[in-house]
Coordinates of C-alpha atoms in Angstrom, one line a residue:
Chain A
M1 CA -16.0 6.7 -82.7
R2 CA -18.7 7.5 -80.1
L3 CA -17.6 8.0 -76.5
I4 CA -19.5 5.0 -75.3
D5 CA -17.9 2.8 -78.0
Y6 CA -14.5 4.1 -77.1
M7 CA -15.0 3.5 -73.4
T8 CA -16.4 0.0 -74.0
K9 CA -13.4 -0.9 -76.2
F10 CA -10.5 0.7 -74.4
H11 CA -11.6 1.5 -70.9
K12 CA -13.8 -1.4 -69.8
H13 CA -12.5 -1.4 -66.2
T14 CA -13.2 2.4 -65.9
L15 CA -16.7 1.9 -67.1
I16 CA -17.3 -1.1 -64.8
F17 CA -15.9 1.0 -61.9
L18 CA -18.3 3.8 -62.6
L19 CA -21.2 1.4 -62.8
M20 CA -20.2 0.0 -59.4
V21 CA -19.6 3.3 -57.5
L22 CA -22.1 5.9 -58.9
P23 CA -25.5 4.1 -58.1
P24 CA -24.8 3.8 -54.4
V25 CA -24.9 7.6 -54.2
G26 CA -28.5 7.5 -55.5
M27 CA -29.3 4.5 -53.3
Y28 CA -28.3 6.5 -50.2
F29 CA -30.5 9.5 -51.0
A30 CA -33.4 7.3 -52.2
A31 CA -33.4 5.3 -48.9
Q32 CA -33.1 8.5 -46.9
N33 CA -36.2 10.0 -48.6
G34 CA -38.3 6.8 -48.2
A35 CA -38.3 5.8 -51.9
P36 CA -40.2 2.6 -52.7
D37 CA -38.3 -0.7 -52.7
A38 CA -38.7 -1.0 -56.4
V39 CA -36.5 2.2 -56.8
L40 CA -33.8 0.8 -54.5
W41 CA -33.8 -2.6 -56.4
A42 CA -33.6 -0.6 -59.7
L43 CA -30.5 1.3 -58.5
L44 CA -28.9 -2.0 -57.5
L45 CA -29.2 -3.4 -61.0
P46 CA -26.3 -1.4 -62.6
V47 CA -24.0 -2.4 -59.7
A48 CA -24.9 -6.1 -60.1
G49 CA -24.7 -5.7 -63.9
G50 CA -21.3 -4.1 -63.7
S51 CA -20.1 -7.0 -61.5
V52 CA -21.4 -9.6 -63.9
W53 CA -19.5 -7.7 -66.7
A54 CA -16.3 -7.6 -64.6
M55 CA -16.4 -11.4 -64.3
F56 CA -15.8 -11.6 -68.1
V57 CA -13.2 -8.9 -68.5
K58 CA -9.6 -10.1 -68.2
Chain B
M1 CA -25.5 -24.5 -42.4
T2 CA -25.6 -20.8 -41.6
F3 CA -21.8 -20.8 -41.3
L4 CA -21.4 -22.6 -44.6
L5 CA -23.7 -20.1 -46.4
A6 CA -21.9 -17.2 -44.8
F7 CA -18.5 -18.7 -45.9
L8 CA -19.8 -19.2 -49.5
P9 CA -18.6 -15.8 -51.0
I10 CA -15.1 -16.4 -49.6
A11 CA -15.1 -19.9 -50.9
V12 CA -16.0 -18.7 -54.3
I13 CA -13.2 -16.2 -54.4
L14 CA -10.7 -18.8 -53.1
A15 CA -11.8 -21.4 -55.7
L16 CA -11.7 -18.9 -58.6
M17 CA -8.4 -17.4 -57.8
V18 CA -6.5 -20.5 -56.7
G19 CA -8.3 -23.1 -58.8
Y20 CA -9.0 -21.2 -62.0
R21 CA -6.3 -18.4 -61.7
W22 CA -8.8 -15.6 -62.0
G23 CA -7.6 -12.1 -61.3
A24 CA -8.8 -10.1 -58.3
S25 CA -11.2 -7.9 -60.3
R26 CA -13.1 -10.9 -61.8
A27 CA -13.0 -13.1 -58.6
G28 CA -13.9 -10.1 -56.4
A29 CA -17.0 -9.4 -58.6
A30 CA -18.1 -13.1 -58.3
G31 CA -17.6 -13.0 -54.6
Y32 CA -19.7 -9.8 -54.3
L33 CA -22.5 -11.3 -56.4
T34 CA -22.5 -14.4 -54.2
A35 CA -22.6 -12.4 -51.1
L36 CA -25.5 -10.3 -52.5
A37 CA -27.5 -13.4 -53.4
V38 CA -26.9 -15.2 -50.0
A39 CA -27.6 -12.0 -48.1
V40 CA -31.0 -11.5 -49.8
L41 CA -32.1 -15.2 -50.0
F42 CA -30.9 -16.6 -46.7
F43 CA -30.1 -13.7 -44.3
G44 CA -33.1 -11.5 -44.9
A45 CA -31.2 -8.4 -46.2
G46 CA -33.9 -6.1 -47.8
P47 CA -33.4 -3.3 -50.2
R48 CA -33.0 -0.6 -47.5
V49 CA -30.2 -2.6 -45.8
L50 CA -28.5 -3.1 -49.1
A51 CA -28.8 0.6 -50.1
Y52 CA -27.1 1.8 -46.9
A53 CA -24.5 -1.0 -47.0
H54 CA -23.5 0.0 -50.6
A55 CA -23.3 3.7 -49.6
K56 CA -21.0 2.8 -46.7
A57 CA -19.0 0.6 -49.0
L58 CA -18.5 3.5 -51.3
L59 CA -17.0 5.6 -48.6
L60 CA -14.6 2.9 -47.6
T61 CA -13.7 2.3 -51.3
V62 CA -12.9 6.0 -51.8
D63 CA -10.8 6.1 -48.6
V64 CA -8.7 3.1 -49.8
L65 CA -8.4 4.0 -53.4
L66 CA -7.2 7.6 -52.8
I67 CA -4.0 6.2 -51.4
I68 CA -3.6 3.5 -54.0
W69 CA -4.1 5.9 -56.9
A70 CA -1.8 8.5 -55.5
A71 CA 0.9 6.0 -54.4
F72 CA 1.0 4.5 -57.8
L73 CA 1.3 8.0 -59.3
L74 CA 4.3 8.8 -57.2
F75 CA 5.9 5.5 -58.2
R76 CA 5.3 6.3 -61.9
V77 CA 6.8 9.8 -61.4
A78 CA 10.0 8.3 -59.9
D79 CA 10.2 5.3 -62.3
E80 CA 9.7 7.4 -65.5
A81 CA 12.6 9.6 -64.2
G82 CA 14.8 6.6 -63.7
A83 CA 15.2 7.4 -60.0
I84 CA 14.5 3.9 -58.7
R85 CA 17.0 2.4 -61.1
T86 CA 19.6 4.9 -60.1
I87 CA 19.2 4.0 -56.4
G88 CA 19.4 0.3 -57.2
D89 CA 22.5 0.6 -59.4
A90 CA 24.4 2.5 -56.6
L91 CA 24.1 -0.3 -54.1
P92 CA 26.4 -3.0 -55.6
H93 CA 29.3 -0.4 -55.3
L94 CA 29.2 -1.0 -51.5
T95 CA 30.1 -4.7 -51.1
A96 CA 31.0 -7.8 -53.0
D97 CA 30.1 -10.2 -50.2
R98 CA 27.2 -12.3 -51.6
G99 CA 25.4 -12.6 -48.3
M100 CA 25.8 -8.9 -47.5
Q101 CA 24.5 -8.1 -51.0
S102 CA 21.4 -10.2 -50.4
L103 CA 20.8 -8.3 -47.1
L104 CA 21.5 -4.9 -48.5
I105 CA 19.6 -5.2 -51.9
G106 CA 17.2 -8.1 -51.4
W107 CA 16.0 -7.1 -47.9
V108 CA 16.8 -3.5 -46.9
F109 CA 16.4 -1.9 -50.3
A110 CA 13.4 -4.1 -51.0
S111 CA 11.8 -2.9 -47.8
F112 CA 12.5 0.7 -48.8
L113 CA 10.9 0.1 -52.2
Q114 CA 7.9 -1.6 -50.6
G115 CA 7.6 1.5 -48.4
V116 CA 7.5 3.9 -51.3
G117 CA 5.8 1.7 -53.9
G118 CA 4.6 -1.9 -53.4
F119 CA 2.5 -3.2 -56.3
G120 CA 5.1 -5.9 -57.0
V121 CA 7.8 -3.2 -57.4
P122 CA 10.4 -4.7 -55.0
V123 CA 10.6 -8.0 -56.8
A124 CA 10.2 -6.6 -60.3
V125 CA 13.1 -4.1 -59.7
I126 CA 15.4 -6.2 -57.6
A127 CA 15.3 -9.6 -59.2
P128 CA 17.0 -8.5 -62.4
I129 CA 19.7 -6.6 -60.3
L130 CA 20.4 -9.8 -58.3
V131 CA 20.6 -11.8 -61.5
G132 CA 23.1 -9.3 -62.8
L133 CA 25.2 -9.8 -59.7
G134 CA 25.4 -13.5 -60.3
F135 CA 22.6 -14.9 -58.1
S136 CA 20.6 -17.8 -59.6
P137 CA 17.2 -16.8 -61.1
L138 CA 15.4 -18.8 -58.4
S139 CA 17.3 -17.0 -55.6
A140 CA 17.0 -13.7 -57.4
V141 CA 13.2 -14.0 -57.2
V142 CA 12.9 -15.6 -53.8
I143 CA 15.2 -13.2 -51.9
P144 CA 13.4 -9.9 -52.5
S145 CA 10.0 -11.7 -52.3
I146 CA 10.7 -12.8 -48.8
G147 CA 12.8 -9.7 -48.1
H148 CA 10.0 -7.2 -48.5
S149 CA 7.2 -9.3 -47.0
W150 CA 7.5 -7.8 -43.5
A151 CA 7.2 -4.2 -44.9
V152 CA 3.9 -4.7 -46.7
T153 CA 1.4 -3.5 -44.1
F154 CA 3.0 -0.1 -43.5
G155 CA 4.3 0.0 -47.1
S156 CA 2.7 1.2 -50.3
L157 CA 2.4 4.4 -48.4
G158 CA 0.1 2.8 -45.8
S159 CA -2.6 1.5 -48.0
S160 CA -2.9 -1.9 -46.3
F161 CA -2.9 -0.3 -42.8
N162 CA -5.4 2.3 -43.9
A163 CA -7.7 -0.5 -45.1
L164 CA -7.4 -2.2 -41.7
M165 CA -8.4 1.1 -40.0
A166 CA -11.3 1.6 -42.5
A167 CA -12.6 -1.9 -42.2
T168 CA -12.6 -1.9 -38.4
N169 CA -13.3 1.8 -37.7
L170 CA -10.4 1.8 -35.2
P171 CA -7.8 4.6 -35.1
F172 CA -4.1 4.2 -35.8
D173 CA -3.1 4.6 -32.1
V174 CA -5.1 1.5 -31.2
L175 CA -3.9 -0.6 -34.1
A176 CA -0.3 0.5 -34.9
P177 CA 1.6 -0.6 -31.7
D178 CA 0.7 -4.3 -31.9
A179 CA 0.9 -4.4 -35.7
A180 CA 4.3 -2.8 -35.8
R181 CA 5.5 -5.1 -33.0
F182 CA 4.4 -8.3 -34.9
L183 CA 5.9 -7.1 -38.1
G184 CA 9.1 -5.9 -36.5
I185 CA 9.8 -9.4 -35.1
A186 CA 8.9 -10.9 -38.5
G187 CA 11.3 -8.4 -40.1
I188 CA 14.3 -9.7 -38.0
A189 CA 13.4 -13.3 -38.9
V190 CA 13.1 -12.3 -42.6
G191 CA 16.7 -11.0 -42.6
L192 CA 17.9 -14.4 -41.4
L193 CA 15.7 -16.2 -44.0
V194 CA 17.1 -14.0 -46.8
L195 CA 20.6 -15.1 -45.8
H196 CA 19.5 -18.7 -45.9
A197 CA 18.0 -18.2 -49.3
A198 CA 21.2 -16.6 -50.6
E199 CA 23.9 -18.9 -49.3
G200 CA 22.4 -21.4 -46.8
W201 CA 23.3 -21.8 -43.1
S202 CA 26.9 -20.7 -43.5
A203 CA 25.7 -17.2 -44.5
V204 CA 23.3 -17.2 -41.5
R205 CA 26.2 -18.0 -39.2
R206 CA 28.6 -15.6 -40.8
L207 CA 26.3 -12.6 -41.0
F208 CA 24.0 -13.3 -38.0
L209 CA 25.0 -10.1 -36.1
P210 CA 24.7 -7.6 -39.0
A211 CA 21.3 -9.2 -40.0
V212 CA 19.9 -8.9 -36.5
L213 CA 21.3 -5.3 -36.1
L214 CA 19.7 -4.3 -39.4
G215 CA 16.4 -6.0 -38.5
V216 CA 16.3 -4.2 -35.1
V217 CA 17.0 -0.8 -36.7
M218 CA 14.3 -1.2 -39.4
A219 CA 11.8 -2.6 -36.9
V220 CA 12.4 0.2 -34.5
G221 CA 12.2 2.8 -37.3
Q222 CA 8.9 1.4 -38.5
Y223 CA 7.5 1.1 -35.0
L224 CA 8.4 4.7 -34.1
A225 CA 7.0 6.0 -37.4
A226 CA 3.7 4.0 -37.2
T227 CA 3.0 4.8 -33.6
A228 CA 3.7 8.5 -34.1
G229 CA 1.0 8.8 -36.7
L230 CA 3.4 8.5 -39.6
W231 CA 2.0 5.0 -40.5
N232 CA 1.8 5.9 -44.2
V233 CA 5.6 6.2 -44.3
G234 CA 6.3 3.5 -41.7
S235 CA 8.0 1.0 -44.0
F236 CA 9.6 3.9 -45.9
L237 CA 11.3 5.3 -42.8
G238 CA 12.1 1.8 -41.6
G239 CA 13.8 1.0 -44.9
L240 CA 15.6 4.3 -44.9
S241 CA 16.9 3.7 -41.4
G242 CA 18.1 0.3 -42.6
L243 CA 19.9 1.9 -45.6
A244 CA 21.6 4.4 -43.3
V245 CA 23.0 1.6 -41.2
A246 CA 23.5 -0.9 -44.0
I247 CA 25.8 1.4 -46.0
P248 CA 28.6 1.7 -43.4
L249 CA 27.9 -2.0 -42.4
A250 CA 28.5 -3.1 -46.0
R251 CA 31.9 -1.4 -45.9
R252 CA 32.8 -3.6 -43.0
Y253 CA 31.8 -6.8 -44.9
R254 CA 33.1 -5.8 -48.3
G255 CA 34.4 -9.2 -49.6
E256 CA 36.5 -9.1 -52.7
M257 CA 35.6 -5.8 -54.5
G258 CA 35.6 -5.9 -58.3
D259 CA 35.1 -3.0 -60.7
N260 CA 31.5 -1.7 -60.5
G261 CA 32.3 1.5 -62.4
H262 CA 32.0 5.0 -61.1
L263 CA 29.4 5.9 -58.5
D264 CA 27.6 9.2 -59.3
T265 CA 26.8 10.4 -55.8
R266 CA 25.0 13.6 -57.0
R267 CA 22.7 11.5 -59.2
V268 CA 21.8 9.3 -56.3
L269 CA 21.0 12.3 -54.1
V270 CA 18.8 13.8 -56.8
A271 CA 17.0 10.4 -57.1
L272 CA 16.4 10.3 -53.4
S273 CA 15.1 13.9 -53.3
G274 CA 11.8 12.9 -54.8
Y275 CA 11.2 10.7 -51.7
A276 CA 12.6 13.3 -49.4
V277 CA 9.8 15.6 -50.5
L278 CA 7.3 12.9 -49.4
V279 CA 8.8 12.7 -46.0
A280 CA 8.9 16.5 -45.6
V281 CA 5.2 16.9 -46.6
T282 CA 4.1 14.0 -44.4
L283 CA 6.0 15.3 -41.4
G284 CA 4.7 18.8 -42.0
V285 CA 1.1 17.7 -42.1
Q286 CA 1.1 15.1 -39.4
L287 CA 3.4 16.6 -36.8
I288 CA 2.7 20.3 -36.9
P289 CA -0.3 20.6 -34.6
G290 CA -1.8 23.7 -36.1
V291 CA -1.5 22.5 -39.7
R292 CA -3.0 19.1 -38.9
A293 CA -6.0 20.6 -37.0
A294 CA -6.6 23.2 -39.7
L295 CA -6.5 20.8 -42.6
G296 CA -8.9 18.5 -40.7
K297 CA -11.7 21.1 -40.6
V298 CA -12.0 21.8 -44.3
A299 CA -13.2 19.5 -47.1
V300 CA -14.6 16.8 -44.8
L301 CA -16.9 14.2 -46.1
R302 CA -19.1 12.8 -43.3
V303 CA -22.3 10.8 -44.0
D304 CA -24.6 9.7 -41.2
F305 CA -26.6 6.5 -41.4
P306 CA -29.7 5.4 -39.5
E307 CA -30.1 2.1 -37.6
I308 CA -30.9 -0.7 -40.0
A309 CA -32.2 -4.3 -39.4
T310 CA -32.5 -7.4 -41.6
A311 CA -35.8 -9.4 -41.7
Q312 CA -34.1 -11.9 -39.4
G313 CA -33.5 -9.2 -36.8
F314 CA -29.7 -8.5 -37.2
V315 CA -29.3 -4.9 -36.3
T316 CA -26.6 -2.4 -37.4
P317 CA -26.6 0.6 -35.1
A318 CA -26.9 4.2 -36.3
G319 CA -23.7 6.2 -36.9
P320 CA -21.4 7.8 -39.4
G321 CA -19.7 6.0 -42.2
R322 CA -16.0 6.4 -42.8
V323 CA -15.1 10.1 -42.4
I324 CA -12.8 11.4 -45.0
R325 CA -10.8 14.5 -44.4
F326 CA -9.5 15.2 -47.8
L327 CA -6.9 17.8 -47.1
R328 CA -4.9 15.7 -44.7
H329 CA -5.7 12.4 -46.2
A330 CA -2.6 10.3 -47.0
G331 CA -3.8 10.2 -50.7
T332 CA -3.7 14.0 -50.9
I333 CA -0.2 14.0 -49.2
L334 CA 0.9 11.5 -51.8
G335 CA -0.6 13.5 -54.6
V336 CA 1.1 16.7 -53.6
S337 CA 4.4 14.9 -53.1
S338 CA 4.0 13.4 -56.6
L339 CA 3.6 16.8 -58.1
L340 CA 6.6 18.2 -56.2
A341 CA 8.8 15.2 -57.1
Y342 CA 7.8 15.6 -60.8
L343 CA 8.9 19.2 -60.7
I344 CA 12.3 18.2 -59.1
Y345 CA 13.1 15.5 -61.6
R346 CA 11.9 17.8 -64.5
K347 CA 14.2 20.6 -63.3
A348 CA 17.1 18.0 -63.2
G349 CA 16.3 17.2 -66.8
W350 CA 15.5 13.5 -66.1
Y351 CA 12.4 13.2 -68.2
Q352 CA 12.1 12.4 -71.9
P353 CA 9.5 14.4 -73.9
G354 CA 5.9 13.4 -73.2
A355 CA 6.7 12.0 -69.7
G356 CA 3.8 13.7 -68.1
K357 CA 1.3 12.1 -70.4
R358 CA 2.9 8.7 -70.0
I359 CA 2.9 9.0 -66.3
L360 CA -0.8 9.9 -66.1
A361 CA -1.9 7.4 -68.7
G362 CA 0.2 4.6 -67.2
T363 CA -1.3 5.3 -63.8
V364 CA -4.9 5.2 -64.9
T365 CA -4.4 2.0 -67.0
R366 CA -2.7 0.2 -64.2
V367 CA -4.9 1.1 -61.3
M368 CA -8.4 0.7 -62.9
S369 CA -8.3 -3.1 -62.8
S370 CA -7.2 -3.1 -59.1
S371 CA -9.9 -0.5 -58.4
V372 CA -12.6 -2.8 -59.7
G373 CA -11.2 -5.5 -57.5
I374 CA -11.1 -3.3 -54.4
A375 CA -14.7 -1.9 -55.0
S376 CA -16.0 -5.5 -55.4
M377 CA -14.3 -6.8 -52.3
V378 CA -15.2 -3.8 -50.1
A379 CA -18.9 -4.1 -51.3
M380 CA -18.8 -7.8 -50.5
A381 CA -17.3 -7.3 -47.0
V382 CA -19.8 -4.5 -46.1
V383 CA -22.9 -6.4 -47.4
M384 CA -21.7 -9.4 -45.4
Q385 CA -21.3 -7.3 -42.3
H386 CA -24.8 -5.7 -42.6
A387 CA -26.5 -8.9 -43.4
G388 CA -25.1 -10.6 -40.3
M389 CA -23.0 -13.0 -42.4
T390 CA -19.7 -11.8 -40.8
D391 CA -21.2 -12.3 -37.4
A392 CA -22.3 -15.9 -38.3
L393 CA -18.7 -16.7 -39.5
A394 CA -17.2 -15.2 -36.4
R395 CA -19.5 -17.2 -34.1
G396 CA -18.8 -20.4 -36.0
L397 CA -15.0 -19.8 -35.8
A398 CA -15.2 -19.0 -32.1
E399 CA -17.2 -22.1 -31.4
S400 CA -14.9 -24.4 -33.4
V401 CA -11.5 -23.0 -32.6
G402 CA -12.0 -21.5 -29.1
R403 CA -8.9 -20.8 -27.0
A404 CA -6.6 -21.6 -29.9
Y405 CA -8.0 -18.6 -32.0
P406 CA -5.0 -16.3 -31.6
A407 CA -2.8 -19.0 -33.3
V408 CA -5.3 -19.2 -36.2
A409 CA -5.7 -15.4 -36.7
P410 CA -2.5 -14.9 -38.7
W411 CA -3.3 -17.9 -40.9
I412 CA -6.7 -16.3 -41.8
G413 CA -4.9 -13.1 -42.8
A414 CA -2.4 -15.1 -44.8
L415 CA -5.2 -17.1 -46.5
G416 CA -7.0 -13.8 -47.3
A417 CA -3.8 -12.3 -48.9
F418 CA -3.1 -15.5 -50.8
M419 CA -6.5 -15.7 -52.3
T420 CA -7.0 -12.0 -53.0
G421 CA -3.4 -11.1 -54.0
S422 CA -2.8 -8.4 -51.4
N423 CA -2.6 -7.5 -47.8
T424 CA -5.0 -4.6 -48.5
N425 CA -7.7 -6.9 -49.8
S426 CA -7.2 -9.5 -47.0
N427 CA -7.7 -6.7 -44.5
V428 CA -10.8 -5.5 -46.3
V429 CA -12.3 -9.0 -46.4
F430 CA -11.3 -10.4 -43.0
A431 CA -10.6 -7.6 -40.6
A432 CA -14.2 -7.1 -39.5
L433 CA -14.6 -10.9 -39.0
Q434 CA -11.4 -11.1 -37.0
Q435 CA -12.5 -8.1 -34.9
R436 CA -15.9 -9.6 -34.2
T437 CA -14.4 -13.0 -33.3
A438 CA -11.9 -11.4 -31.0
E439 CA -14.8 -9.6 -29.2
L440 CA -16.8 -12.8 -28.9
L441 CA -13.9 -14.7 -27.4
G442 CA -12.7 -11.9 -25.2
Y443 CA -9.3 -11.4 -26.8
T444 CA -7.7 -8.0 -27.2
V445 CA -9.0 -6.8 -30.6
A446 CA -5.8 -4.9 -31.5
L447 CA -3.7 -8.1 -30.9
I448 CA -5.9 -10.2 -33.2
L449 CA -6.0 -7.5 -35.8
A450 CA -2.2 -7.2 -35.6
A451 CA -2.0 -11.0 -36.3
Q452 CA -4.5 -10.5 -39.2
T453 CA -2.4 -7.9 -40.9
A454 CA 0.9 -9.5 -40.2
G455 CA -0.3 -12.8 -41.7
G456 CA -1.8 -10.9 -44.6
A457 CA 1.5 -9.1 -45.3
L458 CA 3.6 -12.3 -45.1
G459 CA 1.1 -14.3 -47.0
S460 CA 0.7 -11.8 -49.8
V461 CA 4.1 -12.6 -51.3
I462 CA 3.0 -16.1 -52.2
A463 CA -0.2 -15.0 -53.9
P464 CA -0.2 -16.5 -57.4
T465 CA -0.3 -13.1 -59.1
K466 CA 2.7 -11.9 -57.1
I467 CA 4.6 -15.0 -57.9
V468 CA 3.9 -14.5 -61.7
V469 CA 5.2 -10.9 -61.6
G470 CA 8.4 -11.9 -59.8
A471 CA 9.0 -14.9 -61.9
S472 CA 8.6 -13.0 -65.2
T473 CA 11.2 -10.3 -64.3
G474 CA 13.7 -12.7 -62.7
G475 CA 13.9 -15.0 -65.6
M476 CA 11.7 -17.7 -64.0
A477 CA 8.7 -17.4 -66.4
G478 CA 7.0 -20.8 -66.7
R479 CA 8.7 -22.0 -63.5
E480 CA 6.4 -20.3 -61.0
G481 CA 5.8 -23.7 -59.3
E482 CA 9.5 -23.9 -58.2
V483 CA 9.3 -20.4 -56.8
M484 CA 6.2 -21.1 -54.9
R485 CA 7.5 -24.4 -53.5
K486 CA 10.7 -22.7 -52.2
M487 CA 8.8 -19.7 -50.7
L488 CA 6.1 -21.8 -49.0
A489 CA 8.6 -23.1 -46.5
Y490 CA 9.9 -19.6 -45.7
T491 CA 6.4 -18.0 -45.6
G492 CA 4.9 -20.8 -43.6
S493 CA 7.6 -20.5 -40.9
L494 CA 7.1 -16.7 -40.7
V495 CA 3.3 -17.1 -40.3
A496 CA 3.9 -19.8 -37.7
L497 CA 6.1 -17.4 -35.8
M498 CA 3.2 -14.9 -35.8
S499 CA 1.0 -17.6 -34.3
V500 CA 3.4 -18.1 -31.5
I501 CA 3.6 -14.4 -30.8
A502 CA -0.2 -14.1 -30.9
L503 CA -0.6 -16.9 -28.4
L504 CA 2.1 -15.5 -26.1
G505 CA 0.4 -12.1 -26.2
A506 CA -3.1 -13.3 -25.7

């Protein structure tokens, strides 16, 4: 079984957690270096996406 | 209208958890998404504001989760070795008096367990013990639920108190004295309520003096620990002080002793040694000046943030985010203690084969769902702060409640714990709001925050998720409504007591 399939099946919360905490690191450095707004919004997408997913995982 | 919009994320969490019985990870995610949408659409939070807010939230999340992960690891190390069960089985040997048993096991031991574990452990471990001693299932669930409530803030190895410091950026020496005072008074009242839950007013009259004595000892123990910088073992040391006094006291009120079998003293001492290690490591790091200073200089995560402003002009000044000193962090102390405790129990031959793997796997499985909940709620709280939503809530509260605010503060903490399931989450969501409202109204911030965390601790035990855990282990599965109804009166009276203390201190 591929790693992503394994994680999606057995470790949903771990995957969601990573989606929520890793992008903010990129957000900080992008904002510090004057990245365009589009980049910042793009980095927010996985955080929001992870949250949407979390709403459906019991 | 601004107030209602700012309140919307909190209302969403409340409705989903109480109305639809969603867990904290799902409801927290919904609350975060609501906060994000409201911040962007109605409060002018642009991408730069959100980027820095999320980065700050990450620092807070790491700070809070380091303790939760390590604390649960230590609990798993002790539980897998059977240490907690060993300590619990030793206690009935001391007294057959029903009221004294409720105090010793349902209150003092429950407080000790809350100090070292939390996570629903006190009720899950103690309810079956009380059922085995002949208590009704309802009493067996209610007694330890109420019994450990006062110990929640400085329990779980300090995770709730750490969250309070993280959310308000205030140090322990500002927050601990008032918080420990509020909770100490609550603790004494809890002892009397435990007696009432066990055997009614006759037990309260008969055992009033021992209950008050134990309450004072535990309250003072917790207060001294918390104000000396040992806040992460505050409830642990309070509970331990209580056990030291309760054991000879139980001999005084023995009742009609039956046959409880042989007490293996050596086994009990080995069981306690895992926790003795925690106390030794904590004391070594926190109290030896050279060690504390040296550990604070290495492996430090400090991130600086610029001033940021929303499109509507709400400004967050420049400054560092939460500074994390890894080597002397409570989570590291817990992690090291877990390793040493594991080695002690392994040397004593208390583990079955494969215990190490089970401990690690069990820890990861159990904490990940809570971690998502914490990450969501921290992100929600920080986004709300940086968008000016917390400020709008605080102003609305200050205008509507005014001089009565100190009486309302513990109820806000209790509401937060009820809807999020924990004192930690309540502090994350509401501490900044309470801090800001206190500033606007001119009240001492430490007093209001003490009321917040005391209300959060007392209210956390009637959170639906906690009730379900307790009911299932005490043989009350499916009758959670009965448990909640009985506990509402006790919890309500305790939170009302906190209101009175807050008003008197304001």
